[in-house]
Amino acid sequence: KIHNQFILGGLIQAAPPLEAYQVRFSASLSHLGTMNFRILARLDIKNPFVVKGVHLEGFKRIGDPQQISKRYFDSGADEIHYQDIVASLYNRNSILSTVQKVAETVFIPLTVGGGIRKLEDVDNAMRCGADKIVINTGAVQNPELIRVISKKYGAQSVVLGLEIMEIVKNQYSILIKTGREKTGLCLNTWIKKAVSLGAGEIYVTSIKRDGTFSGIDLLLLERVRNCTKVPIVIHGGTASEMDCYEAYKSGADGIAIASLLHYNKITISK
């Protein structure tokens, strides 16, 4: 395997989609048995530290990304997502050295987001150990970039990031640049276009719920689920393990958790 591709008959071909990882829920959910559902640890990075905010702002320092990544890996995380929270604002990507160091001791899929503006950025991320990339601002500014990345690395490596703000009840707006700029895009139309271009997964962040422990936005999840059949990861507001169950019932293929883990309110093994 070479950066999500396989050499077959002398030709480099796209790898098949990643298998979903098996997660066992706590005793309170034991009647569900084992399900195909991923638990992602989300690490917002403002180099050189992991940080966490509320509503994608007011970020506070949490700790060292290598130590935190290793702890979550040892606890049973299925995947770790690194999001450079300032890359899109300052047109830079400064977390790859962190990802490269983590990849030496953490052996689960690593997803990298923030500052992906051209194919070269993806190449660099893959060389440093990334298995997938999340693209939001770069995709909105240049939708064809999705097709270019997907053609080289396969759709399973291209994750469309959606930063969503609930403007009024049940009405949503797509934002970019870590939730700082509105796009005016229609949620349904943009998702379908991105998938048609080659996005193989959707990563949905509810800005309103981010860091609040108020529970995930199930209506938003269902809206996205109705737009596409590709895997969906939901992020923002997770308050307990029951949110994992609710997300699963509502069509999510995974849930990304940050504050709940960082502040030791729950463990991944639970």
mmCIF file of C-alpha atoms in Angstrom:
data_model
loop_
_atom_site.group_PDB
_atom_site.id
_atom_site.type_symbol
_atom_site.label_atom_id
_atom_site.label_comp_id
_atom_site.label_asym_id
_atom_site.label_seq_id
_atom_site.Cartn_x
_atom_site.Cartn_y
_atom_site.Cartn_z
ATOM 1 C CA LYS A 1 0.000 0.000 0.000
ATOM 2 C CA ILE A 2 1.338 3.414 -0.955
ATOM 3 C CA HIS A 3 -0.677 6.397 0.300
ATOM 4 C CA ASN A 4 -4.105 4.813 -0.172
ATOM 5 C CA GLN A 5 -3.139 3.272 -3.521
ATOM 6 C CA PHE A 6 -2.134 -0.191 -4.581
ATOM 7 C CA ILE A 7 0.328 -1.341 -7.201
ATOM 8 C CA LEU A 8 -1.470 -3.922 -9.304
ATOM 9 C CA GLY A 9 0.027 -5.339 -12.492
ATOM 10 C CA GLY A 10 2.555 -2.525 -12.537
ATOM 11 C CA LEU A 11 -0.154 0.157 -12.394
ATOM 12 C CA ILE A 12 -1.021 2.305 -9.392
ATOM 13 C CA GLN A 13 -4.725 2.016 -8.729
ATOM 14 C CA ALA A 14 -7.032 3.585 -6.157
ATOM 15 C CA ALA A 15 -7.471 1.522 -3.021
ATOM 16 C CA PRO A 16 -10.913 0.189 -2.113
ATOM 17 C CA PRO A 17 -12.855 2.128 0.533
ATOM 18 C CA LEU A 18 -11.619 1.768 4.096
ATOM 19 C CA GLU A 19 -13.470 -0.855 6.066
ATOM 20 C CA ALA A 20 -15.553 0.579 8.864
ATOM 21 C CA TYR A 21 -14.052 -0.263 12.207
ATOM 22 C CA GLN A 22 -15.902 -2.282 14.807
ATOM 23 C CA VAL A 23 -16.916 -0.425 17.922
ATOM 24 C CA ARG A 24 -18.472 -1.967 21.021
ATOM 25 C CA PHE A 25 -20.765 0.264 22.976
ATOM 26 C CA SER A 26 -21.051 0.463 26.742
ATOM 27 C CA ALA A 27 -23.189 -1.918 28.771
ATOM 28 C CA SER A 28 -26.156 0.447 28.540
ATOM 29 C CA LEU A 29 -26.131 -0.143 24.771
ATOM 30 C CA SER A 30 -25.115 -3.791 24.861
ATOM 31 C CA HIS A 31 -28.345 -4.911 23.220
ATOM 32 C CA LEU A 32 -27.029 -3.397 19.988
ATOM 33 C CA GLY A 33 -24.103 -5.803 19.831
ATOM 34 C CA THR A 34 -21.289 -4.784 17.501
ATOM 35 C CA MET A 35 -21.987 -2.197 14.808
ATOM 36 C CA ASN A 36 -20.093 -0.688 11.909
ATOM 37 C CA PHE A 37 -19.684 2.772 13.372
ATOM 38 C CA ARG A 38 -16.547 4.843 13.794
ATOM 39 C CA ILE A 39 -15.456 6.884 16.788
ATOM 40 C CA LEU A 40 -13.183 9.734 15.680
ATOM 41 C CA ALA A 41 -11.116 11.822 18.055
ATOM 42 C CA ARG A 42 -10.988 15.385 16.732
ATOM 43 C CA LEU A 43 -7.926 17.482 17.472
ATOM 44 C CA ASP A 44 -8.084 21.159 16.572
ATOM 45 C CA ILE A 45 -4.501 22.312 16.080
ATOM 46 C CA LYS A 46 -3.001 25.749 16.495
ATOM 47 C CA ASN A 47 0.641 24.826 16.313
ATOM 48 C CA PRO A 48 2.181 23.421 18.266
ATOM 49 C CA PHE A 49 -0.777 22.662 20.542
ATOM 50 C CA VAL A 50 -4.154 20.949 20.557
ATOM 51 C CA VAL A 51 -6.746 23.608 21.337
ATOM 52 C CA LYS A 52 -10.514 23.625 21.830
ATOM 53 C CA GLY A 53 -13.091 26.336 21.544
ATOM 54 C CA VAL A 54 -16.836 26.839 21.531
ATOM 55 C CA HIS A 55 -18.658 27.592 18.277
ATOM 56 C CA LEU A 56 -15.259 27.354 16.497
ATOM 57 C CA GLU A 57 -13.862 30.342 18.387
ATOM 58 C CA GLY A 58 -12.318 31.250 21.735
ATOM 59 C CA PHE A 59 -9.802 28.424 21.502
ATOM 60 C CA LYS A 60 -7.994 27.341 24.685
ATOM 61 C CA ARG A 61 -4.855 25.266 24.924
ATOM 62 C CA ILE A 62 -5.384 21.564 25.698
ATOM 63 C CA GLY A 63 -1.962 19.961 25.318
ATOM 64 C CA ASP A 64 0.603 18.175 23.190
ATOM 65 C CA PRO A 65 -0.854 16.556 20.038
ATOM 66 C CA GLN A 66 1.502 13.554 20.106
ATOM 67 C CA GLN A 67 0.679 12.640 23.685
ATOM 68 C CA ILE A 68 -3.042 13.195 23.204
ATOM 69 C CA SER A 69 -3.100 11.202 19.960
ATOM 70 C CA LYS A 70 -1.314 8.270 21.575
ATOM 71 C CA ARG A 71 -3.756 8.302 24.490
ATOM 72 C CA TYR A 72 -6.767 8.217 22.192
ATOM 73 C CA PHE A 73 -5.180 5.513 20.048
ATOM 74 C CA ASP A 74 -4.533 3.376 23.128
ATOM 75 C CA SER A 75 -8.118 3.988 24.278
ATOM 76 C CA GLY A 76 -9.560 2.543 21.082
ATOM 77 C CA ALA A 77 -10.256 5.437 18.709
ATOM 78 C CA ASP A 78 -10.980 4.284 15.158
ATOM 79 C CA GLU A 79 -9.585 7.404 13.555
ATOM 80 C CA ILE A 80 -8.008 10.742 14.481
ATOM 81 C CA HIS A 81 -8.881 13.963 12.697
ATOM 82 C CA TYR A 82 -6.416 16.861 12.800
ATOM 83 C CA GLN A 83 -7.859 20.245 11.880
ATOM 84 C CA ASP A 84 -5.548 23.219 11.426
ATOM 85 C CA ILE A 85 -7.868 25.975 12.615
ATOM 86 C CA VAL A 86 -5.849 28.879 11.205
ATOM 87 C CA ALA A 87 -4.596 27.430 7.922
ATOM 88 C CA SER A 88 -7.437 28.727 5.775
ATOM 89 C CA LEU A 89 -7.260 32.152 7.396
ATOM 90 C CA TYR A 90 -3.556 32.653 6.728
ATOM 91 C CA ASN A 91 -3.145 30.497 3.607
ATOM 92 C CA ARG A 92 -0.740 28.059 5.220
ATOM 93 C CA ASN A 93 -0.600 24.501 6.478
ATOM 94 C CA SER A 94 1.625 24.012 9.503
ATOM 95 C CA ILE A 95 0.454 20.759 11.080
ATOM 96 C CA LEU A 96 2.122 18.247 8.796
ATOM 97 C CA SER A 97 5.203 17.877 10.984
ATOM 98 C CA THR A 98 2.857 16.992 13.836
ATOM 99 C CA VAL A 99 1.033 14.417 11.718
ATOM 100 C CA GLN A 100 4.320 12.889 10.598
ATOM 101 C CA LYS A 101 5.496 12.412 14.190
ATOM 102 C CA VAL A 102 2.143 10.972 15.281
ATOM 103 C CA ALA A 103 2.124 8.499 12.383
ATOM 104 C CA GLU A 104 5.233 6.843 13.832
ATOM 105 C CA THR A 105 3.372 5.608 16.925
ATOM 106 C CA VAL A 106 -0.336 5.730 16.059
ATOM 107 C CA PHE A 107 -1.601 3.043 13.697
ATOM 108 C CA ILE A 108 -5.153 4.019 12.818
ATOM 109 C CA PRO A 109 -6.373 6.221 9.940
ATOM 110 C CA LEU A 110 -5.277 9.850 10.245
ATOM 111 C CA THR A 111 -7.369 12.536 8.604
ATOM 112 C CA VAL A 112 -5.987 16.022 7.961
ATOM 113 C CA GLY A 113 -7.944 19.207 7.325
ATOM 114 C CA GLY A 114 -7.160 22.891 7.016
ATOM 115 C CA GLY A 115 -5.207 24.680 4.322
ATOM 116 C CA ILE A 116 -5.856 22.180 1.520
ATOM 117 C CA ARG A 117 -5.862 24.455 -1.525
ATOM 118 C CA LYS A 118 -4.087 22.460 -4.248
ATOM 119 C CA LEU A 119 -3.032 18.929 -5.110
ATOM 120 C CA GLU A 120 0.471 19.582 -3.793
ATOM 121 C CA ASP A 121 -0.997 20.163 -0.317
ATOM 122 C CA VAL A 122 -2.628 16.744 -0.489
ATOM 123 C CA ASP A 123 0.577 15.109 -1.715
ATOM 124 C CA ASN A 124 2.451 16.582 1.243
ATOM 125 C CA ALA A 125 -0.200 15.443 3.706
ATOM 126 C CA MET A 126 -0.164 11.896 2.328
ATOM 127 C CA ARG A 127 3.626 11.736 2.482
ATOM 128 C CA CYS A 128 3.463 12.749 6.131
ATOM 129 C CA GLY A 129 1.104 9.897 6.999
ATOM 130 C CA ALA A 130 -2.408 11.145 6.276
ATOM 131 C CA ASP A 131 -4.900 8.578 5.001
ATOM 132 C CA LYS A 132 -7.609 11.091 4.139
ATOM 133 C CA ILE A 133 -7.976 14.836 3.757
ATOM 134 C CA VAL A 134 -10.885 17.064 4.728
ATOM 135 C CA ILE A 135 -11.477 19.952 2.375
ATOM 136 C CA ASN A 136 -13.927 22.789 2.935
ATOM 137 C CA THR A 137 -12.678 26.280 2.029
ATOM 138 C CA GLY A 138 -10.505 24.976 -0.812
ATOM 139 C CA ALA A 139 -13.405 23.015 -2.283
ATOM 140 C CA VAL A 140 -15.802 25.957 -2.171
ATOM 141 C CA GLN A 141 -13.238 28.218 -3.820
ATOM 142 C CA ASN A 142 -12.252 25.594 -6.413
ATOM 143 C CA PRO A 143 -14.718 22.689 -6.694
ATOM 144 C CA GLU A 144 -12.652 21.008 -9.416
ATOM 145 C CA LEU A 145 -9.990 20.346 -6.787
ATOM 146 C CA ILE A 146 -12.231 17.577 -5.471
ATOM 147 C CA ARG A 147 -12.113 15.820 -8.829
ATOM 148 C CA VAL A 148 -8.345 16.200 -9.110
ATOM 149 C CA ILE A 149 -7.696 14.734 -5.649
ATOM 150 C CA SER A 150 -10.198 11.931 -6.111
ATOM 151 C CA LYS A 151 -8.691 10.944 -9.436
ATOM 152 C CA LYS A 152 -5.232 10.562 -7.910
ATOM 153 C CA TYR A 153 -6.015 9.123 -4.480
ATOM 154 C CA GLY A 154 -9.520 7.694 -4.781
ATOM 155 C CA ALA A 155 -12.845 8.972 -3.463
ATOM 156 C CA GLN A 156 -12.292 7.226 -0.111
ATOM 157 C CA SER A 157 -9.490 9.716 0.595
ATOM 158 C CA VAL A 158 -11.542 12.853 -0.116
ATOM 159 C CA VAL A 159 -13.771 14.128 2.686
ATOM 160 C CA LEU A 160 -16.005 17.133 2.105
ATOM 161 C CA GLY A 161 -15.967 19.292 5.219
ATOM 162 C CA LEU A 162 -19.144 21.193 6.023
ATOM 163 C CA GLU A 163 -19.145 23.932 8.656
ATOM 164 C CA ILE A 164 -22.832 24.571 9.243
ATOM 165 C CA MET A 165 -24.501 27.366 11.174
ATOM 166 C CA GLU A 166 -28.181 27.211 12.070
ATOM 167 C CA ILE A 167 -29.319 30.733 11.142
ATOM 168 C CA VAL A 168 -32.911 30.316 12.329
ATOM 169 C CA LYS A 169 -34.640 27.174 13.507
ATOM 170 C CA ASN A 170 -34.095 24.358 11.003
ATOM 171 C CA GLN A 171 -32.458 26.671 8.444
ATOM 172 C CA TYR A 172 -28.762 26.176 7.773
ATOM 173 C CA SER A 173 -25.936 28.147 6.187
ATOM 174 C CA ILE A 174 -22.623 26.742 4.900
ATOM 175 C CA LEU A 175 -19.569 28.617 6.163
ATOM 176 C CA ILE A 176 -15.842 28.476 5.374
ATOM 177 C CA LYS A 177 -12.590 29.692 6.985
ATOM 178 C CA THR A 178 -13.330 28.093 10.366
ATOM 179 C CA GLY A 179 -16.856 29.459 10.416
ATOM 180 C CA ARG A 180 -15.932 33.048 9.627
ATOM 181 C CA GLU A 181 -17.330 33.517 6.122
ATOM 182 C CA LYS A 182 -20.706 32.706 4.610
ATOM 183 C CA THR A 183 -20.878 31.041 1.209
ATOM 184 C CA GLY A 184 -24.512 31.364 0.165
ATOM 185 C CA LEU A 185 -24.425 27.757 -1.049
ATOM 186 C CA CYS A 186 -27.476 25.512 -0.884
ATOM 187 C CA LEU A 187 -26.758 22.553 1.394
ATOM 188 C CA ASN A 188 -28.467 19.967 -0.796
ATOM 189 C CA THR A 189 -27.011 21.257 -4.053
ATOM 190 C CA TRP A 190 -23.459 21.587 -2.742
ATOM 191 C CA ILE A 191 -23.364 18.093 -1.227
ATOM 192 C CA LYS A 192 -24.625 16.496 -4.435
ATOM 193 C CA LYS A 193 -22.152 18.456 -6.544
ATOM 194 C CA ALA A 194 -19.209 17.561 -4.301
ATOM 195 C CA VAL A 195 -20.117 13.866 -4.338
ATOM 196 C CA SER A 196 -20.477 13.929 -8.125
ATOM 197 C CA LEU A 197 -16.976 15.417 -8.331
ATOM 198 C CA GLY A 198 -15.540 12.608 -6.234
ATOM 199 C CA ALA A 199 -16.001 13.299 -2.525
ATOM 200 C CA GLY A 200 -16.326 9.926 -0.806
ATOM 201 C CA GLU A 201 -17.358 11.082 2.655
ATOM 202 C CA ILE A 202 -19.074 14.045 4.323
ATOM 203 C CA TYR A 203 -17.818 15.531 7.604
ATOM 204 C CA VAL A 204 -20.487 17.755 9.154
ATOM 205 C CA THR A 205 -19.701 20.250 11.912
ATOM 206 C CA SER A 206 -22.544 22.007 13.700
ATOM 207 C CA ILE A 207 -21.011 25.354 14.687
ATOM 208 C CA LYS A 208 -23.891 26.166 17.002
ATOM 209 C CA ARG A 209 -23.343 22.933 18.974
ATOM 210 C CA ASP A 210 -19.553 22.838 18.876
ATOM 211 C CA GLY A 211 -18.078 22.614 22.367
ATOM 212 C CA THR A 212 -21.462 22.996 24.112
ATOM 213 C CA PHE A 213 -22.229 19.409 25.267
ATOM 214 C CA SER A 214 -25.790 20.083 24.099
ATOM 215 C CA GLY A 215 -26.195 16.952 21.982
ATOM 216 C CA ILE A 216 -25.754 16.504 18.255
ATOM 217 C CA ASP A 217 -28.034 18.164 15.725
ATOM 218 C CA LEU A 218 -30.082 15.201 14.547
ATOM 219 C CA LEU A 219 -32.161 17.267 12.139
ATOM 220 C CA LEU A 220 -29.017 18.529 10.419
ATOM 221 C CA LEU A 221 -27.701 14.983 10.227
ATOM 222 C CA GLU A 222 -30.937 13.752 8.683
ATOM 223 C CA ARG A 223 -30.899 16.620 6.160
ATOM 224 C CA VAL A 224 -27.418 15.623 5.033
ATOM 225 C CA ARG A 225 -28.296 11.920 5.023
ATOM 226 C CA ASN A 226 -31.193 12.617 2.678
ATOM 227 C CA CYS A 227 -28.794 14.270 0.214
ATOM 228 C CA THR A 228 -26.337 11.415 -0.261
ATOM 229 C CA LYS A 229 -25.490 7.780 0.330
ATOM 230 C CA VAL A 230 -21.779 8.303 1.018
ATOM 231 C CA PRO A 231 -20.535 7.891 4.620
ATOM 232 C CA ILE A 232 -21.269 10.760 7.001
ATOM 233 C CA VAL A 233 -19.387 11.793 10.142
ATOM 234 C CA ILE A 234 -21.187 14.170 12.499
ATOM 235 C CA HIS A 235 -19.329 16.557 14.803
ATOM 236 C CA GLY A 236 -20.429 19.107 17.374
ATOM 237 C CA GLY A 237 -22.225 18.925 20.716
ATOM 238 C CA THR A 238 -21.654 15.303 21.752
ATOM 239 C CA ALA A 239 -22.747 15.024 25.384
ATOM 240 C CA SER A 240 -22.691 11.283 26.137
ATOM 241 C CA GLU A 241 -22.389 7.828 24.609
ATOM 242 C CA MET A 242 -26.108 7.987 23.845
ATOM 243 C CA ASP A 243 -25.336 10.575 21.194
ATOM 244 C CA CYS A 244 -23.361 7.870 19.365
ATOM 245 C CA TYR A 245 -26.457 5.694 19.362
ATOM 246 C CA GLU A 246 -28.710 8.551 18.207
ATOM 247 C CA ALA A 247 -26.260 9.453 15.458
ATOM 248 C CA TYR A 248 -26.174 5.845 14.289
ATOM 249 C CA LYS A 249 -29.972 5.629 14.236
ATOM 250 C CA SER A 250 -30.157 8.855 12.237
ATOM 251 C CA GLY A 251 -27.840 7.605 9.516
ATOM 252 C CA ALA A 252 -24.326 8.630 10.576
ATOM 253 C CA ASP A 253 -21.410 6.318 9.881
ATOM 254 C CA GLY A 254 -19.264 7.900 12.553
ATOM 255 C CA ILE A 255 -19.078 10.611 15.184
ATOM 256 C CA ALA A 256 -16.195 12.989 15.848
ATOM 257 C CA ILE A 257 -15.653 13.888 19.503
ATOM 258 C CA ALA A 258 -13.425 16.594 20.969
ATOM 259 C CA SER A 259 -14.441 18.370 24.208
ATOM 260 C CA LEU A 260 -15.989 15.288 25.774
ATOM 261 C CA LEU A 261 -12.638 13.502 25.458
ATOM 262 C CA HIS A 262 -10.324 16.427 26.130
ATOM 263 C CA TYR A 263 -12.050 17.273 29.411
ATOM 264 C CA ASN A 264 -12.248 13.626 30.504
ATOM 265 C CA LYS A 265 -16.032 13.500 30.597
ATOM 266 C CA ILE A 266 -16.011 10.160 28.818
ATOM 267 C CA THR A 267 -13.529 7.603 27.521
ATOM 268 C CA ILE A 268 -13.458 6.130 24.037
ATOM 269 C CA SER A 269 -13.507 2.605 25.469
ATOM 270 C CA LYS A 270 -16.805 3.416 27.198
#
